[in-house]
Coordinates of C-alpha atoms and ligand atoms in Angstrom, one line a residue:
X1 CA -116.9 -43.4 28.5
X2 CA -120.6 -44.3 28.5
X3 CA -123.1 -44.1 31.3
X4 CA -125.9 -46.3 30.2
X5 CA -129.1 -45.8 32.7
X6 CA -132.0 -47.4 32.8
X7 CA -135.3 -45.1 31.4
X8 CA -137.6 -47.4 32.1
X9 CA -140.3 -50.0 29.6
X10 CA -139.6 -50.0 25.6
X11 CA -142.8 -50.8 25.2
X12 CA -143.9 -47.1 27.0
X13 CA -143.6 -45.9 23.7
X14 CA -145.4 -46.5 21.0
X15 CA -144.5 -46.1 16.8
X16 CA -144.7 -42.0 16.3
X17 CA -144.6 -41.2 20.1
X18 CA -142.5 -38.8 21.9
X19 CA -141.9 -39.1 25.9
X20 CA -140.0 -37.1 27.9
X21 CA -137.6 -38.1 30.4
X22 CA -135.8 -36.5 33.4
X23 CA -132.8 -38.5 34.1
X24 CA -129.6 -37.7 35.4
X25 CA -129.7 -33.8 35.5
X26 CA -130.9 -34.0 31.9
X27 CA -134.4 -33.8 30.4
X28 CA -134.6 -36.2 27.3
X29 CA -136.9 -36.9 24.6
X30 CA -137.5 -40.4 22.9
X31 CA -139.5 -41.0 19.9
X32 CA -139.8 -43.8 18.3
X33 CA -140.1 -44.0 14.4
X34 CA -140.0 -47.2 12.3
X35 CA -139.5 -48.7 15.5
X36 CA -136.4 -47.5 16.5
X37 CA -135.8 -45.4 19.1
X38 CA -134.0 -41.8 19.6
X39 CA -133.1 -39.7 22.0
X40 CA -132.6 -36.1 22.3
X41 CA -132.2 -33.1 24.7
X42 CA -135.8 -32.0 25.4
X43 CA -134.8 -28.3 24.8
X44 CA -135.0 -26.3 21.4
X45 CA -132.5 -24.9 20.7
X46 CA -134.3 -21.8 19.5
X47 CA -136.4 -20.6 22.6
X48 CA -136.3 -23.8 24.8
X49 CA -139.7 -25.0 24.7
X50 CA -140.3 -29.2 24.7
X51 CA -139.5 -30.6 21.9
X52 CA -141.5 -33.6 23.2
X53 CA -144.4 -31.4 22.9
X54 CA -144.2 -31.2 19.0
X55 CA -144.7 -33.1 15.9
X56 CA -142.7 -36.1 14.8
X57 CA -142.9 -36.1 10.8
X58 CA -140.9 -38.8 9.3
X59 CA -137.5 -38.5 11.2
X60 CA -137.8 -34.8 12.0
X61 CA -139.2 -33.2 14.9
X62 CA -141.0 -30.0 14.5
X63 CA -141.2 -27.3 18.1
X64 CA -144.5 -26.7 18.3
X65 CA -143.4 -23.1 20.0
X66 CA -142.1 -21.6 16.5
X67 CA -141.4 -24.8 14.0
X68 CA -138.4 -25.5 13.8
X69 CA -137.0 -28.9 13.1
X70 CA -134.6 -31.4 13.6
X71 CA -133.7 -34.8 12.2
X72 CA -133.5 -36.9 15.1
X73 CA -131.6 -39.5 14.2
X74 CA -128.5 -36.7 14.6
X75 CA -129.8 -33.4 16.2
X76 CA -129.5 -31.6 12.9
X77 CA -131.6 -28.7 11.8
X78 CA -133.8 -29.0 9.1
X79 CA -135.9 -25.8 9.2
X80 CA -135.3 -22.4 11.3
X81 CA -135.8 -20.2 12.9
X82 CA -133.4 -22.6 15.6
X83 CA -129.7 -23.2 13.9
X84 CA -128.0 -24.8 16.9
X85 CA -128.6 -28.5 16.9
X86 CA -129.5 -30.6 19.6
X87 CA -127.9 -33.2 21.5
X88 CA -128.6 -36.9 20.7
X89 CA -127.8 -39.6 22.9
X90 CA -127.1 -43.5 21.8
X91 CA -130.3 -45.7 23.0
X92 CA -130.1 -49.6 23.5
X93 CA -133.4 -52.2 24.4
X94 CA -132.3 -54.9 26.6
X95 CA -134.9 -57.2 27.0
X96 CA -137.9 -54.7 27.7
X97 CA -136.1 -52.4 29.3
X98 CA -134.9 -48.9 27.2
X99 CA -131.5 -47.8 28.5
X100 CA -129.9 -44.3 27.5
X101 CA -126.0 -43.3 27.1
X102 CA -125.9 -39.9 28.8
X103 CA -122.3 -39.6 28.2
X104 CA -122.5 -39.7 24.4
Ligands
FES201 S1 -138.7 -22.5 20.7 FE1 -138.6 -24.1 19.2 S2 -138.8 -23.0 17.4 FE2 -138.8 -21.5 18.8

């Protein structure tokens, strides 16, 4: 079952940015990279700081708290010290507006 909702402008974010979101009970990241976007829980998995506060480096995403990453295309680890991945979420742009599944 999919609950699209609404996050708000594509356009809010930009080739290589990251922007969190609170939606829904959930906090979210979306970067954009190769301008296509993806969206991930906010929280590392390691030590929950924002991963919206980190690095995006190709399609990883490295916490700035203690580096590890994640390919954020699928939530993956790429580098420790976190080995739980995070949760991804399927993004859609309608028109201008970004929408989210937060059932996925
Ligand atoms: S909190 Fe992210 S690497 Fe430690």
């Amino acid at each position: 079952m999919s609950r699209w909702e609404a996050m708000g402008r594509a356009d809010a974010i930009a080739e290589g940015d990251i922007v969190r979101y609170e939606c829904g009970g959930k906090v979210i990241a979306i970067a954009r990279r190769h301008g296509e976007c993806f969206a991930f829980d906010d929280t590392c998995t390691h030590a929950e700081f924002s991963l919206a506060d980190g690095m995006l480096e190709g399609y990883e995403i490295e916490c700035c708290a203690h580096g590890a990453r994640f390919d954020i295309r699928t939530g993956g680890v790429t580098q420790l010290p976190a080995t739980a991945p995070v949760k991804t979420y399927a993004v859609k742009e309608e028109g201008a507006t970004l929408y989210v599944d937060l059932d996925c």
